[in-house]
mmCIF file of C-alpha atoms in Angstrom:
data_model
loop_
_atom_site.group_PDB
_atom_site.id
_atom_site.type_symbol
_atom_site.label_atom_id
_atom_site.label_comp_id
_atom_site.label_asym_id
_atom_site.label_seq_id
_atom_site.Cartn_x
_atom_site.Cartn_y
_atom_site.Cartn_z
ATOM 1 C CA MET A 67 27.701 -9.875 -4.882
ATOM 2 C CA ARG A 68 27.126 -10.836 -1.273
ATOM 3 C CA THR A 69 23.625 -10.832 0.200
ATOM 4 C CA GLU A 70 22.772 -9.602 3.667
ATOM 5 C CA ARG A 71 19.753 -9.741 5.924
ATOM 6 C CA CYS A 72 17.770 -6.566 6.469
ATOM 7 C CA GLY A 73 18.232 -5.418 10.064
ATOM 8 C CA ARG A 74 14.659 -4.242 10.204
ATOM 9 C CA CYS A 75 12.415 -6.860 8.595
ATOM 10 C CA GLY A 76 14.790 -9.803 8.085
ATOM 11 C CA SER A 77 14.342 -10.185 4.316
ATOM 12 C CA HIS A 78 17.271 -10.812 1.986
ATOM 13 C CA LEU A 79 19.061 -7.689 0.836
ATOM 14 C CA GLN A 80 20.487 -7.652 -2.626
ATOM 15 C CA SER A 81 21.621 -4.570 -4.446
ATOM 16 C CA ARG A 82 20.251 -5.985 -7.688
ATOM 17 C CA ASP A 83 18.363 -9.225 -8.114
ATOM 18 C CA THR A 84 20.523 -10.847 -10.774
ATOM 19 C CA GLY A 85 18.235 -13.852 -11.260
ATOM 20 C CA SER A 86 15.208 -11.613 -11.680
ATOM 21 C CA LEU A 87 14.921 -11.660 -15.460
ATOM 22 C CA GLY A 88 15.305 -15.437 -15.640
ATOM 23 C CA ARG A 89 12.373 -15.942 -13.301
ATOM 24 C CA VAL A 90 10.335 -13.289 -15.127
ATOM 25 C CA TRP A 91 10.739 -15.146 -18.430
ATOM 26 C CA ALA A 92 10.087 -18.577 -16.877
ATOM 27 C CA PHE A 93 6.773 -17.524 -15.317
ATOM 28 C CA TRP A 94 5.902 -15.524 -18.432
ATOM 29 C CA LEU A 95 6.291 -18.614 -20.615
ATOM 30 C CA ALA A 96 4.328 -20.798 -18.186
ATOM 31 C CA GLY A 97 1.533 -18.222 -18.204
ATOM 32 C CA LEU A 98 1.483 -18.084 -21.997
ATOM 33 C CA ILE A 99 1.368 -21.884 -22.278
ATOM 34 C CA CYS A 100 -1.634 -21.985 -19.930
ATOM 35 C CA TYR A 101 -3.363 -19.152 -21.758
ATOM 36 C CA VAL A 102 -3.691 -21.101 -25.031
ATOM 37 C CA PRO A 103 -5.898 -23.973 -23.732
ATOM 38 C CA ALA A 104 -7.747 -21.425 -21.577
ATOM 39 C CA ASN A 105 -9.077 -19.840 -24.765
ATOM 40 C CA LEU A 106 -9.662 -23.041 -26.757
ATOM 41 C CA ASN A 107 -11.488 -25.125 -24.119
ATOM 42 C CA PRO A 108 -14.927 -24.388 -22.679
ATOM 43 C CA MET A 109 -15.106 -22.177 -19.607
ATOM 44 C CA LEU A 110 -18.756 -22.869 -18.778
ATOM 45 C CA ILE A 111 -20.972 -25.865 -19.538
ATOM 46 C CA THR A 112 -24.638 -24.820 -19.375
ATOM 47 C CA GLN A 113 -27.351 -27.478 -19.331
ATOM 48 C CA THR A 114 -30.969 -26.425 -19.682
ATOM 49 C CA LEU A 115 -34.119 -28.503 -20.133
ATOM 50 C CA LEU A 116 -33.698 -28.750 -23.863
ATOM 51 C CA SER A 117 -30.084 -28.162 -24.655
ATOM 52 C CA SER A 118 -26.547 -28.314 -23.419
ATOM 53 C CA SER A 119 -24.018 -25.737 -24.518
ATOM 54 C CA LYS A 120 -20.341 -25.183 -23.923
ATOM 55 C CA SER A 121 -18.943 -21.691 -24.131
ATOM 56 C CA THR A 122 -15.376 -20.465 -24.267
ATOM 57 C CA ILE A 123 -14.291 -17.128 -22.786
ATOM 58 C CA VAL A 124 -14.814 -15.189 -26.005
ATOM 59 C CA GLY A 125 -17.909 -17.245 -26.895
ATOM 60 C CA GLY A 126 -19.512 -16.388 -23.558
ATOM 61 C CA ALA A 127 -18.890 -12.688 -24.126
ATOM 62 C CA VAL A 128 -20.426 -12.924 -27.633
ATOM 63 C CA ASP A 129 -23.520 -14.600 -26.123
ATOM 64 C CA LEU A 130 -23.813 -11.728 -23.675
ATOM 65 C CA ILE A 131 -23.740 -9.201 -26.509
ATOM 66 C CA HIS A 132 -26.580 -11.116 -28.218
ATOM 67 C CA HIS A 133 -28.548 -10.880 -24.969
ATOM 68 C CA GLY A 134 -28.003 -7.130 -24.929
ATOM 69 C CA ALA A 135 -25.708 -7.061 -21.877
ATOM 70 C CA ILE A 136 -22.998 -5.125 -23.659
ATOM 71 C CA GLY A 137 -21.529 -3.564 -20.504
ATOM 72 C CA VAL A 138 -20.888 -6.929 -18.878
ATOM 73 C CA ALA A 139 -19.567 -8.366 -22.130
ATOM 74 C CA ILE A 140 -17.047 -5.536 -22.213
ATOM 75 C CA ILE A 141 -15.987 -6.247 -18.595
ATOM 76 C CA ILE A 142 -15.418 -9.918 -19.477
ATOM 77 C CA LEU A 143 -13.551 -9.133 -22.691
ATOM 78 C CA VAL A 144 -11.341 -6.556 -20.983
ATOM 79 C CA ALA A 145 -10.605 -8.761 -17.958
ATOM 80 C CA SER A 146 -10.051 -12.011 -19.840
ATOM 81 C CA VAL A 147 -8.629 -10.995 -23.205
ATOM 82 C CA LEU A 148 -7.374 -7.427 -23.294
ATOM 83 C CA ILE A 149 -5.645 -7.414 -19.869
ATOM 84 C CA PRO A 150 -3.892 -10.809 -20.203
ATOM 85 C CA VAL A 151 -2.707 -10.174 -23.784
ATOM 86 C CA GLY A 152 -1.624 -6.647 -22.917
ATOM 87 C CA LYS A 153 0.160 -7.982 -19.865
ATOM 88 C CA PHE A 154 2.118 -10.584 -21.844
ATOM 89 C CA MET A 155 3.262 -7.926 -24.301
ATOM 90 C CA ALA A 156 4.082 -5.352 -21.604
ATOM 91 C CA ILE A 157 6.177 -7.729 -19.480
ATOM 92 C CA ALA A 158 8.032 -9.023 -22.539
ATOM 93 C CA TYR A 159 8.763 -5.473 -23.708
ATOM 94 C CA LEU A 160 9.939 -4.382 -20.226
ATOM 95 C CA ALA A 161 12.186 -7.415 -19.808
ATOM 96 C CA VAL A 162 13.769 -6.834 -23.229
ATOM 97 C CA SER A 163 14.172 -3.102 -22.517
ATOM 98 C CA VAL A 164 16.188 -3.797 -19.353
ATOM 99 C CA ARG A 165 18.756 -5.741 -21.397
ATOM 100 C CA ARG A 166 18.834 -3.697 -24.576
ATOM 101 C CA GLY A 167 17.901 -0.227 -23.368
ATOM 102 C CA SER A 168 14.887 1.646 -24.676
ATOM 103 C CA SER A 169 13.952 4.982 -26.168
ATOM 104 C CA ILE A 170 11.155 5.280 -23.609
ATOM 105 C CA SER A 171 12.220 6.923 -20.333
ATOM 106 C CA SER A 172 12.723 4.961 -17.104
ATOM 107 C CA ALA A 173 9.822 6.777 -15.468
ATOM 108 C CA ARG A 174 7.459 5.815 -18.296
ATOM 109 C CA ARG A 175 8.524 2.164 -18.167
ATOM 110 C CA HIS A 176 8.211 2.099 -14.400
ATOM 111 C CA HIS A 177 4.731 3.536 -14.726
ATOM 112 C CA LEU A 178 3.805 0.853 -17.276
ATOM 113 C CA PHE A 179 5.043 -1.814 -14.863
ATOM 114 C CA GLU A 180 2.913 -0.430 -12.032
ATOM 115 C CA VAL A 181 -0.155 -0.508 -14.251
ATOM 116 C CA VAL A 182 0.628 -4.134 -15.192
ATOM 117 C CA GLU A 183 1.060 -5.148 -11.560
ATOM 118 C CA PHE A 184 -2.064 -3.339 -10.377
ATOM 119 C CA ILE A 185 -4.351 -4.559 -13.114
ATOM 120 C CA GLY A 186 -3.155 -8.167 -13.406
ATOM 121 C CA ARG A 187 -5.097 -9.479 -10.420
ATOM 122 C CA TRP A 188 -8.379 -8.301 -11.926
ATOM 123 C CA SER A 189 -8.223 -11.018 -14.580
ATOM 124 C CA MET A 190 -9.291 -13.469 -11.887
ATOM 125 C CA VAL A 191 -12.794 -12.010 -12.118
ATOM 126 C CA ASP A 192 -13.803 -14.519 -14.792
ATOM 127 C CA VAL A 193 -12.713 -17.474 -12.664
ATOM 128 C CA PHE A 194 -14.779 -16.151 -9.750
ATOM 129 C CA VAL A 195 -17.793 -15.716 -12.053
ATOM 130 C CA VAL A 196 -17.506 -19.381 -13.046
ATOM 131 C CA ALA A 197 -17.233 -20.376 -9.378
ATOM 132 C CA ILE A 198 -20.309 -18.359 -8.386
ATOM 133 C CA LEU A 199 -22.397 -19.523 -11.343
ATOM 134 C CA SER A 200 -21.607 -23.194 -10.948
ATOM 135 C CA SER A 201 -22.428 -23.183 -7.251
ATOM 136 C CA LEU A 202 -25.584 -21.083 -7.643
ATOM 137 C CA VAL A 203 -27.189 -22.393 -10.823
ATOM 138 C CA GLN A 204 -27.957 -25.961 -9.776
ATOM 139 C CA LEU A 205 -31.689 -26.254 -10.516
ATOM 140 C CA SER A 206 -31.886 -29.991 -11.248
ATOM 141 C CA VAL A 207 -33.296 -30.478 -14.770
ATOM 142 C CA VAL A 208 -34.271 -26.864 -15.468
ATOM 143 C CA ALA A 209 -30.813 -25.404 -15.651
ATOM 144 C CA SER A 210 -27.396 -26.204 -14.320
ATOM 145 C CA ILE A 211 -23.952 -24.768 -14.940
ATOM 146 C CA HIS A 212 -20.666 -26.618 -14.565
ATOM 147 C CA PRO A 213 -17.118 -25.313 -14.818
ATOM 148 C CA GLY A 214 -15.089 -26.279 -17.897
ATOM 149 C CA SER A 215 -11.396 -27.098 -17.944
ATOM 150 C CA ALA A 216 -10.546 -23.585 -19.180
ATOM 151 C CA ALA A 217 -11.385 -22.241 -15.709
ATOM 152 C CA LEU A 218 -8.364 -24.102 -14.314
ATOM 153 C CA THR A 219 -5.929 -23.191 -17.094
ATOM 154 C CA PHE A 220 -7.066 -19.567 -17.113
ATOM 155 C CA ALA A 221 -6.587 -19.278 -13.341
ATOM 156 C CA LEU A 222 -3.109 -20.808 -13.690
ATOM 157 C CA SER A 223 -2.284 -18.353 -16.455
ATOM 158 C CA VAL A 224 -3.282 -15.392 -14.265
ATOM 159 C CA ILE A 225 -1.311 -16.746 -11.301
ATOM 160 C CA PHE A 226 1.805 -17.319 -13.420
ATOM 161 C CA THR A 227 1.706 -13.818 -14.898
ATOM 162 C CA MET A 228 1.269 -12.333 -11.413
ATOM 163 C CA LEU A 229 4.347 -14.267 -10.281
ATOM 164 C CA SER A 230 6.191 -13.089 -13.383
ATOM 165 C CA ALA A 231 5.433 -9.426 -12.573
ATOM 166 C CA GLN A 232 6.421 -9.938 -8.932
ATOM 167 C CA ALA A 233 9.764 -11.446 -9.942
ATOM 168 C CA PHE A 234 10.664 -8.250 -11.794
ATOM 169 C CA ASP A 235 13.294 -6.163 -10.018
ATOM 170 C CA THR A 236 11.948 -2.690 -10.837
ATOM 171 C CA ARG A 237 15.240 -1.034 -9.882
ATOM 172 C CA LEU A 238 16.682 -2.403 -13.122
ATOM 173 C CA PHE A 239 14.728 0.180 -15.135
ATOM 174 C CA TRP A 240 16.647 2.984 -13.435
ATOM 175 C CA ASP A 241 20.049 1.317 -13.538
ATOM 176 C CA THR A 242 20.366 1.166 -17.285
ATOM 177 C CA LYS A 243 19.767 4.896 -17.474
ATOM 178 C CA ASP A 244 22.277 5.690 -14.714
ATOM 179 C CA ALA A 245 24.855 3.335 -16.212
ATOM 180 C CA ARG A 246 24.503 4.971 -19.621
ATOM 181 C CA ASN A 247 24.846 8.449 -18.098
ATOM 182 C CA GLU A 248 28.014 7.461 -16.288
ATOM 183 C CA THR A 249 29.707 6.008 -19.361
ATOM 184 C CA THR A 250 28.959 9.022 -21.583
ATOM 185 C CA MET B 835 23.100 4.450 -5.541
ATOM 186 C CA SER B 836 22.866 1.130 -3.742
ATOM 187 C CA VAL B 837 21.211 -0.228 -0.639
ATOM 188 C CA ALA B 838 22.394 1.737 2.343
ATOM 189 C CA THR B 839 23.323 -1.184 4.547
ATOM 190 C CA GLY B 840 26.298 -1.614 2.272
ATOM 191 C CA ASP B 841 28.049 -4.457 0.500
ATOM 192 C CA GLU B 842 31.231 -4.398 2.563
ATOM 193 C CA THR B 843 30.142 -3.705 6.133
ATOM 194 C CA ASP B 844 28.111 -5.779 8.515
ATOM 195 C CA PRO B 845 24.581 -4.321 8.697
ATOM 196 C CA GLN B 846 24.622 -4.514 12.495
ATOM 197 C CA ARG B 847 27.626 -2.212 12.693
ATOM 198 C CA ALA B 848 26.875 0.065 9.760
ATOM 199 C CA THR B 849 24.903 2.705 11.603
ATOM 200 C CA LEU B 850 26.278 5.650 9.642
ATOM 201 C CA PHE B 851 26.184 6.189 5.900
ATOM 202 C CA GLY B 852 28.036 9.276 4.754
ATOM 203 C CA GLY B 853 27.675 10.732 8.257
ATOM 204 C CA ILE B 854 23.917 10.282 8.303
ATOM 205 C CA PRO B 855 22.361 7.830 10.786
ATOM 206 C CA LEU B 856 20.843 4.844 8.991
ATOM 207 C CA GLU B 857 17.396 5.153 10.600
ATOM 208 C CA SER B 858 16.870 8.512 8.926
ATOM 209 C CA LEU B 859 17.608 7.211 5.423
ATOM 210 C CA ILE B 860 14.928 5.780 3.198
ATOM 211 C CA ALA B 861 15.527 3.992 -0.108
ATOM 212 C CA CYS B 862 12.608 3.881 -2.515
ATOM 213 C CA PRO B 863 11.540 0.209 -2.616
ATOM 214 C CA GLN B 864 10.650 0.524 -6.304
ATOM 215 C CA CYS B 865 13.525 2.419 -7.920
ATOM 216 C CA ASP B 866 16.206 2.493 -5.172
ATOM 217 C CA ALA B 867 16.645 6.280 -5.025
ATOM 218 C CA LEU B 868 18.036 7.183 -1.596
ATOM 219 C CA TYR B 869 16.603 9.983 0.565
ATOM 220 C CA VAL B 870 17.068 11.474 4.016
ATOM 221 C CA ALA B 871 13.628 10.913 5.477
ATOM 222 C CA HIS B 872 11.711 13.741 7.102
ATOM 223 C CA MET B 873 8.521 12.642 8.775
ATOM 224 C CA PRO B 874 5.752 14.429 6.847
ATOM 225 C CA ALA B 875 2.954 16.124 8.800
ATOM 226 C CA VAL B 876 -0.113 13.992 9.500
ATOM 227 C CA GLY B 877 -2.206 13.737 6.351
ATOM 228 C CA GLU B 878 0.711 14.633 4.058
ATOM 229 C CA ARG B 879 2.739 12.192 2.010
ATOM 230 C CA ALA B 880 6.398 11.760 1.185
ATOM 231 C CA VAL B 881 6.697 10.731 -2.461
ATOM 232 C CA CYS B 882 9.725 9.462 -4.399
ATOM 233 C CA GLU B 883 10.811 12.201 -6.810
ATOM 234 C CA ARG B 884 11.915 9.776 -9.469
ATOM 235 C CA CYS B 885 9.117 7.222 -9.717
ATOM 236 C CA HIS B 886 6.360 8.820 -7.591
ATOM 237 C CA THR B 887 5.980 5.847 -5.250
ATOM 238 C CA VAL B 888 4.450 6.918 -1.928
ATOM 239 C CA LEU B 889 7.175 6.388 0.679
ATOM 240 C CA ILE B 890 5.663 7.671 3.925
ATOM 241 C CA ALA B 891 2.024 8.614 4.568
ATOM 242 C CA PRO B 892 1.198 8.980 8.256
ATOM 243 C CA LYS B 893 -2.481 9.273 9.195
ATOM 244 C CA ARG B 894 -4.045 10.523 12.419
ATOM 245 C CA LYS B 895 -4.642 7.692 14.892
ATOM 246 C CA ALA B 896 -4.059 5.250 12.037
ATOM 247 C CA GLY B 897 -3.227 2.328 14.342
ATOM 248 C CA LEU B 898 -6.488 2.508 16.216
ATOM 249 C CA LYS B 899 -8.517 2.943 13.025
ATOM 250 C CA ILE B 900 -6.820 -0.028 11.392
ATOM 251 C CA ILE B 901 -7.455 -2.203 14.437
ATOM 252 C CA ALA B 902 -11.135 -1.217 14.474
ATOM 253 C CA LEU B 903 -11.571 -1.842 10.767
ATOM 254 C CA THR B 904 -9.685 -5.152 10.796
ATOM 255 C CA SER B 905 -11.791 -6.409 13.699
ATOM 256 C CA ALA B 906 -14.858 -5.548 11.623
ATOM 257 C CA VAL B 907 -13.414 -7.503 8.687
ATOM 258 C CA ILE B 908 -12.957 -10.638 10.799
ATOM 259 C CA ILE B 909 -16.526 -10.485 12.081
ATOM 260 C CA LEU B 910 -17.919 -9.897 8.604
ATOM 261 C CA VAL B 911 -15.899 -12.683 6.951
ATOM 262 C CA ALA B 912 -16.863 -15.171 9.631
ATOM 263 C CA ALA B 913 -20.532 -14.242 9.363
ATOM 264 C CA ALA B 914 -20.550 -14.054 5.576
ATOM 265 C CA LEU B 915 -19.201 -17.583 5.367
ATOM 266 C CA PHE B 916 -22.235 -19.211 6.918
ATOM 267 C CA PHE B 917 -25.180 -17.137 5.719
ATOM 268 C CA PRO B 918 -26.548 -17.677 2.208
ATOM 269 C CA PHE B 919 -24.851 -15.420 -0.279
ATOM 270 C CA LEU B 920 -27.079 -15.492 -3.348
ATOM 271 C CA THR B 921 -30.382 -17.242 -3.945
ATOM 272 C CA ILE B 922 -31.888 -18.291 -7.253
ATOM 273 C CA ARG B 923 -35.379 -19.317 -8.316
ATOM 274 C CA ALA B 924 -36.641 -20.546 -11.677
ATOM 275 C CA ALA B 925 -39.625 -22.652 -12.706
ATOM 276 C CA GLY B 926 -40.367 -23.756 -9.161
ATOM 277 C CA PHE B 927 -36.826 -24.886 -8.422
ATOM 278 C CA GLY B 928 -34.679 -22.893 -6.037
ATOM 279 C CA ASN B 929 -31.137 -22.927 -4.758
ATOM 280 C CA GLU B 930 -28.962 -20.852 -2.517
ATOM 281 C CA ALA B 931 -25.210 -20.653 -2.370
ATOM 282 C CA SER B 932 -22.866 -19.474 0.355
ATOM 283 C CA ILE B 933 -19.368 -18.189 -0.258
ATOM 284 C CA LEU B 934 -17.932 -21.544 0.725
ATOM 285 C CA ASP B 935 -20.220 -23.242 -1.829
ATOM 286 C CA SER B 936 -18.744 -20.995 -4.525
ATOM 287 C CA ALA B 937 -15.225 -21.864 -3.502
ATOM 288 C CA SER B 938 -15.960 -25.598 -3.440
ATOM 289 C CA SER B 939 -17.887 -25.702 -6.722
ATOM 290 C CA PHE B 940 -14.905 -27.167 -8.549
ATOM 291 C CA GLU B 941 -15.220 -30.774 -7.505
ATOM 292 C CA SER B 942 -13.757 -33.238 -9.946
ATOM 293 C CA GLY B 943 -10.096 -34.206 -10.358
ATOM 294 C CA PRO B 944 -7.634 -31.363 -10.943
ATOM 295 C CA MET B 945 -10.439 -28.813 -10.445
ATOM 296 C CA VAL B 946 -10.056 -29.394 -6.692
ATOM 297 C CA LEU B 947 -6.825 -27.392 -6.929
ATOM 298 C CA LEU B 948 -8.806 -24.504 -8.331
ATOM 299 C CA ALA B 949 -11.318 -24.788 -5.493
ATOM 300 C CA LEU B 950 -8.479 -24.527 -2.990
ATOM 301 C CA ALA B 951 -6.985 -21.534 -4.797
ATOM 302 C CA VAL B 952 -10.326 -19.723 -4.953
ATOM 303 C CA ALA B 953 -11.059 -20.422 -1.278
ATOM 304 C CA ALA B 954 -7.589 -19.151 -0.385
ATOM 305 C CA MET B 955 -7.902 -15.952 -2.394
ATOM 306 C CA ILE B 956 -11.384 -14.890 -1.285
ATOM 307 C CA VAL B 957 -11.464 -16.118 2.339
ATOM 308 C CA VAL B 958 -8.306 -17.622 3.809
ATOM 309 C CA ILE B 959 -5.677 -15.068 2.742
ATOM 310 C CA PRO B 960 -7.762 -11.965 3.580
ATOM 311 C CA LEU B 961 -8.508 -13.528 6.971
ATOM 312 C CA ILE B 962 -4.865 -14.424 7.669
ATOM 313 C CA ARG B 963 -3.810 -10.895 6.713
ATOM 314 C CA THR B 964 -6.276 -9.276 9.074
ATOM 315 C CA LEU B 965 -5.304 -11.557 11.969
ATOM 316 C CA LEU B 966 -1.595 -10.854 11.419
ATOM 317 C CA ILE B 967 -2.205 -7.104 11.219
ATOM 318 C CA LEU B 968 -4.023 -7.221 14.564
ATOM 319 C CA TYR B 969 -1.194 -9.292 16.045
ATOM 320 C CA VAL B 970 1.372 -6.691 14.932
ATOM 321 C CA LEU B 971 -0.519 -3.486 15.667
ATOM 322 C CA ILE B 972 -2.292 -4.124 18.971
ATOM 323 C CA PRO B 973 0.919 -3.948 21.069
ATOM 324 C CA VAL B 974 2.165 -0.954 19.069
ATOM 325 C CA VAL B 975 -1.003 1.020 19.742
ATOM 326 C CA ALA B 976 -1.035 -0.048 23.397
ATOM 327 C CA ASP B 977 2.584 1.170 23.794
ATOM 328 C CA ARG B 978 3.832 -2.292 24.689
ATOM 329 C CA PRO B 979 6.800 -4.209 23.241
ATOM 330 C CA PRO B 980 5.747 -6.121 20.089
ATOM 331 C CA TYR B 981 4.848 -9.804 20.350
ATOM 332 C CA ALA B 982 7.342 -12.441 19.256
ATOM 333 C CA HIS B 983 7.957 -12.608 15.488
ATOM 334 C CA ALA B 984 5.960 -9.431 14.888
ATOM 335 C CA LYS B 985 8.417 -8.489 12.141
ATOM 336 C CA HIS B 986 7.961 -11.763 10.267
ATOM 337 C CA ALA B 987 4.209 -11.419 10.676
ATOM 338 C CA PHE B 988 4.191 -7.910 9.231
ATOM 339 C CA ARG B 989 6.418 -8.891 6.323
ATOM 340 C CA LEU B 990 4.029 -11.749 5.551
ATOM 341 C CA THR B 991 1.044 -9.377 5.442
ATOM 342 C CA GLN B 992 2.867 -7.277 2.849
ATOM 343 C CA GLU B 993 3.787 -10.295 0.759
ATOM 344 C CA LEU B 994 0.247 -11.691 0.827
ATOM 345 C CA LYS B 995 -1.349 -8.395 -0.176
ATOM 346 C CA PRO B 996 -1.673 -9.014 -3.937
ATOM 347 C CA TRP B 997 -3.193 -12.469 -3.337
ATOM 348 C CA ALA B 998 -6.110 -11.237 -1.239
ATOM 349 C CA MET B 999 -8.826 -10.833 -3.853
ATOM 350 C CA ALA B 1000 -12.052 -10.227 -1.940
ATOM 351 C CA GLU B 1001 -12.810 -7.053 -3.881
ATOM 352 C CA ILE B 1002 -12.358 -8.835 -7.218
ATOM 353 C CA PHE B 1003 -14.764 -11.544 -6.053
ATOM 354 C CA ALA B 1004 -17.330 -8.802 -5.411
ATOM 355 C CA ILE B 1005 -17.076 -7.607 -9.017
ATOM 356 C CA GLY B 1006 -17.372 -11.259 -10.066
ATOM 357 C CA CYS B 1007 -20.712 -11.424 -8.224
ATOM 358 C CA ALA B 1008 -22.023 -8.465 -10.174
ATOM 359 C CA VAL B 1009 -21.009 -10.036 -13.482
ATOM 360 C CA ALA B 1010 -22.518 -13.400 -12.502
ATOM 361 C CA LEU B 1011 -25.815 -11.735 -11.591
ATOM 362 C CA VAL B 1012 -26.163 -10.131 -14.992
ATOM 363 C CA LYS B 1013 -25.240 -13.369 -16.757
ATOM 364 C CA VAL B 1014 -28.114 -15.345 -15.252
ATOM 365 C CA ALA B 1015 -30.567 -12.464 -14.924
ATOM 366 C CA ASP B 1016 -32.760 -13.617 -17.806
ATOM 367 C CA LEU B 1017 -32.391 -17.300 -16.947
ATOM 368 C CA ALA B 1018 -33.752 -17.082 -13.416
ATOM 369 C CA HIS B 1019 -34.761 -14.816 -10.565
ATOM 370 C CA ILE B 1020 -31.845 -13.866 -8.321
ATOM 371 C CA GLY B 1021 -32.040 -12.714 -4.716
ATOM 372 C CA PHE B 1022 -29.393 -11.391 -2.350
ATOM 373 C CA GLY B 1023 -28.761 -13.205 0.928
ATOM 374 C CA PRO B 1024 -27.497 -11.437 4.069
ATOM 375 C CA ALA B 1025 -23.938 -12.550 3.322
ATOM 376 C CA PHE B 1026 -23.970 -10.567 0.081
ATOM 377 C CA TRP B 1027 -24.455 -7.287 1.935
ATOM 378 C CA MET B 1028 -21.853 -8.219 4.544
ATOM 379 C CA PHE B 1029 -19.407 -8.892 1.764
ATOM 380 C CA ALA B 1030 -20.197 -5.569 0.099
ATOM 381 C CA VAL B 1031 -19.432 -3.699 3.349
ATOM 382 C CA LEU B 1032 -16.294 -5.773 3.791
ATOM 383 C CA VAL B 1033 -14.895 -4.762 0.413
ATOM 384 C CA VAL B 1034 -15.317 -1.067 1.243
ATOM 385 C CA ILE B 1035 -13.593 -1.584 4.611
ATOM 386 C CA VAL B 1036 -10.666 -3.440 3.036
ATOM 387 C CA ILE B 1037 -10.054 -0.573 0.599
ATOM 388 C CA PHE B 1038 -10.188 2.060 3.381
ATOM 389 C CA ASN B 1039 -7.955 -0.043 5.579
ATOM 390 C CA ASP B 1040 -5.169 -0.319 3.002
ATOM 391 C CA ASN B 1041 -5.338 3.444 2.646
ATOM 392 C CA TYR B 1042 -4.592 3.955 6.356
ATOM 393 C CA MET B 1043 -1.630 1.615 6.453
ATOM 394 C CA CYS B 1044 1.747 3.376 6.279
ATOM 395 C CA THR B 1045 4.308 0.575 6.279
ATOM 396 C CA TRP B 1046 7.234 2.869 7.051
ATOM 397 C CA SER B 1047 5.584 4.126 10.246
ATOM 398 C CA VAL B 1048 4.766 0.573 11.331
ATOM 399 C CA TRP B 1049 8.338 -0.621 10.798
ATOM 400 C CA LYS B 1050 9.621 2.419 12.653
ATOM 401 C CA SER B 1051 7.405 1.761 15.682
ATOM 402 C CA LEU B 1052 8.280 -1.942 15.712
ATOM 403 C CA GLU B 1053 11.945 -1.039 15.769
ATOM 404 C CA LEU B 1054 11.664 1.646 18.471
ATOM 405 C CA ASP B 1055 9.800 -0.699 20.776
ATOM 406 C CA GLN B 1056 12.415 -3.352 20.326
ATOM 407 C CA LYS B 1057 15.224 -1.011 21.344
ATOM 408 C CA GLU B 1058 13.453 0.071 24.501
ATOM 409 C CA ALA B 1059 12.690 -3.514 25.503
#
């Protein structure tokens, strides 16, 4: 299939992006690989007068629950665990459904994709929290907070999954349905 | 149901598609359904029947409003950068952090990459987007031919949109405050309030922007010139 330039905005025109699914899976895998160390390594290193503690993403949320800040703990858990895991599963399901067809309607799958794309950016909230805390809490010996290596891998994981969602050619959802209708 | 500019014909020459002039056709960018576009009345929206993506949503005096709001964003970002953002006090020690301090808090080794990414997402990309939007819209509103490369500039603003994360940073502030609330006393600097206003403006601004109308006006101006 030949590609043309759009007469209006100059971007590449392609009836269907044939390389789309390949890029989706590549970024998806890269995101998943980064997500594993992001959960195993410490996100925050807190040093107070008496002690030094390292906390992972889930560990930090558990600490918050012990302090009684359940609302914030839920925000962190949703943004850093529920959304990324849900996103990995949703993109994988959508990519498979384009190839194999699905019992769920095109409109439903398109809707799911829009939710994934809208909500994915919000996972960055935890990285920003680490950035704010480690610049603000620098009180010499009393208390100081430093970023752990998980901040980097988690940010990479979010960026890769955003790229994965952006690589998806959403028109493919509707094609499979049309193609099936035409053949029957 | 494929892109209207066609696989066989040159897009420059293909001005008709099934007898309908190309300018009046609109293909849904999400699901590729093709429609004959009717400009909806101001305040109404044209929505794709299949996937419910908003296709056209003209607003009254949108151009002028967007220019006003984007100018406000530039002033607020520039000011918010240099004033203290949050202050902290505990056991006689105190510290204050600006937005740039937050972005540059990742210092060692590969963490520098993260610092660059954070700075880009909360300051640089939102600022570039606003500047480009002004560059594109000011001539359109003033009824002048668009500046050189206005089309590339506008396309770039659309591509950068998901990477501008100022509003997410604001939520991050709220979470960070609660996290250290029992460790120390936290105060808000002037930049915090500027940033709060900025987030509200950014959300309103995106609401006013109808990309189809902007493309249409860019194209009309080019033909007249």
